[in-house]
mmCIF file of C-alpha atoms in Angstrom:
data_model
loop_
_atom_site.group_PDB
_atom_site.id
_atom_site.type_symbol
_atom_site.label_atom_id
_atom_site.label_comp_id
_atom_site.label_asym_id
_atom_site.label_seq_id
_atom_site.Cartn_x
_atom_site.Cartn_y
_atom_site.Cartn_z
ATOM 1 C CA MET P 1183 -8.925 -23.914 -0.376
ATOM 2 C CA LYS P 1184 -7.746 -20.711 1.210
ATOM 3 C CA THR P 1185 -9.324 -17.645 2.888
ATOM 4 C CA TYR P 1186 -9.411 -14.071 1.748
ATOM 5 C CA THR P 1187 -10.449 -11.119 4.075
ATOM 6 C CA THR P 1188 -12.153 -8.406 2.342
ATOM 7 C CA THR P 1189 -11.278 -4.710 2.188
ATOM 8 C CA GLN P 1190 -13.892 -1.950 1.962
ATOM 9 C CA GLY P 1191 -15.289 -1.863 -1.465
ATOM 10 C CA ASP P 1192 -14.405 -5.287 -2.727
ATOM 11 C CA THR P 1193 -16.621 -6.798 -5.246
ATOM 12 C CA TRP P 1194 -17.017 -10.415 -6.425
ATOM 13 C CA ASP P 1195 -15.383 -9.814 -9.809
ATOM 14 C CA TYR P 1196 -12.475 -7.868 -8.346
ATOM 15 C CA ILE P 1197 -11.781 -10.632 -5.702
ATOM 16 C CA SER P 1198 -12.012 -13.294 -8.567
ATOM 17 C CA LEU P 1199 -9.396 -11.342 -10.530
ATOM 18 C CA LYS P 1200 -7.107 -10.542 -7.633
ATOM 19 C CA GLU P 1201 -7.378 -14.159 -6.069
ATOM 20 C CA LEU P 1202 -8.067 -16.471 -8.954
ATOM 21 C CA GLY P 1203 -6.611 -14.474 -12.001
ATOM 22 C CA SER P 1204 -9.761 -13.759 -13.867
ATOM 23 C CA GLU P 1205 -13.215 -12.462 -13.398
ATOM 24 C CA THR P 1206 -14.568 -15.548 -15.176
ATOM 25 C CA HIS P 1207 -14.134 -17.495 -11.947
ATOM 26 C CA THR P 1208 -16.667 -15.329 -10.017
ATOM 27 C CA HIS P 1209 -19.118 -18.357 -10.029
ATOM 28 C CA LEU P 1210 -16.672 -20.474 -8.144
ATOM 29 C CA LEU P 1211 -16.345 -17.786 -5.418
ATOM 30 C CA LEU P 1212 -20.134 -17.573 -5.105
ATOM 31 C CA LYS P 1213 -20.516 -21.376 -4.888
ATOM 32 C CA SER P 1214 -17.842 -21.449 -2.116
ATOM 33 C CA ASN P 1215 -19.609 -18.577 -0.183
ATOM 34 C CA PRO P 1216 -23.343 -19.155 -0.485
ATOM 35 C CA ASP P 1217 -24.124 -17.184 2.627
ATOM 36 C CA ARG P 1218 -22.637 -14.127 1.100
ATOM 37 C CA ALA P 1219 -24.023 -14.473 -2.437
ATOM 38 C CA LYS P 1220 -26.455 -11.504 -2.074
ATOM 39 C CA THR P 1221 -23.668 -9.168 -1.232
ATOM 40 C CA ASN P 1222 -22.525 -6.941 -4.045
ATOM 41 C CA ILE P 1223 -19.906 -4.650 -2.322
ATOM 42 C CA PHE P 1224 -18.130 -5.840 0.736
ATOM 43 C CA SER P 1225 -17.321 -4.010 3.847
ATOM 44 C CA ALA P 1226 -13.866 -4.658 5.283
ATOM 45 C CA GLY P 1227 -13.054 -7.727 7.459
ATOM 46 C CA ILE P 1228 -15.257 -10.390 5.940
ATOM 47 C CA PRO P 1229 -13.597 -13.740 5.595
ATOM 48 C CA LEU P 1230 -14.340 -15.477 2.240
ATOM 49 C CA ASN P 1231 -13.427 -19.019 1.005
ATOM 50 C CA ILE P 1232 -11.303 -18.913 -2.025
ATOM 51 C CA PRO P 1233 -11.621 -22.276 -3.853
ATOM 52 C CA ASP P 1234 -8.951 -24.049 -5.826
ATOM 53 C CA ILE P 1235 -9.574 -23.615 -9.665
ATOM 54 C CA PRO P 1236 -10.345 -26.986 -11.228
ATOM 55 C CA GLU P 1237 -7.621 -27.824 -13.709
ATOM 56 C CA SER P 1238 -10.217 -28.362 -16.442
ATOM 57 C CA THR P 1239 -11.098 -24.614 -16.397
ATOM 58 C CA ILE P 1240 -7.531 -23.659 -17.240
ATOM 59 C CA THR P 1241 -6.785 -24.108 -20.941
ATOM 60 C CA ALA P 1242 -4.110 -22.696 -23.240
ATOM 61 C CA ASP P 1243 -6.868 -20.665 -25.017
ATOM 62 C CA SER P 1244 -7.980 -19.132 -21.697
ATOM 63 C CA LEU P 1245 -4.478 -17.865 -20.867
ATOM 64 C CA PRO P 1246 -3.324 -14.362 -21.725
ATOM 65 C CA PRO P 1247 -0.528 -14.206 -24.559
ATOM 66 C CA TRP P 1248 2.338 -13.763 -22.035
ATOM 67 C CA LYS P 1249 1.438 -17.008 -20.346
ATOM 68 C CA LYS P 1250 0.971 -19.134 -23.515
ATOM 69 C CA GLY P 1251 4.746 -19.181 -24.176
ATOM 70 C CA LYS P 1252 4.447 -17.710 -27.635
#
């Protein structure tokens, strides 16, 4: 698990996209940061835990075309 420090205006879905590669992993961020779950838009300087993505959530069908090797 790594740490991300927010910048002014960050949102859960933006952090998920930026740090985990997809907005679909937002629930993993929320689970790793329960004390911040009620925050919608972050101010700068807040450290958040960025979880490792479980291998089972990454499938060939969930990858964009350029990562599928086709």
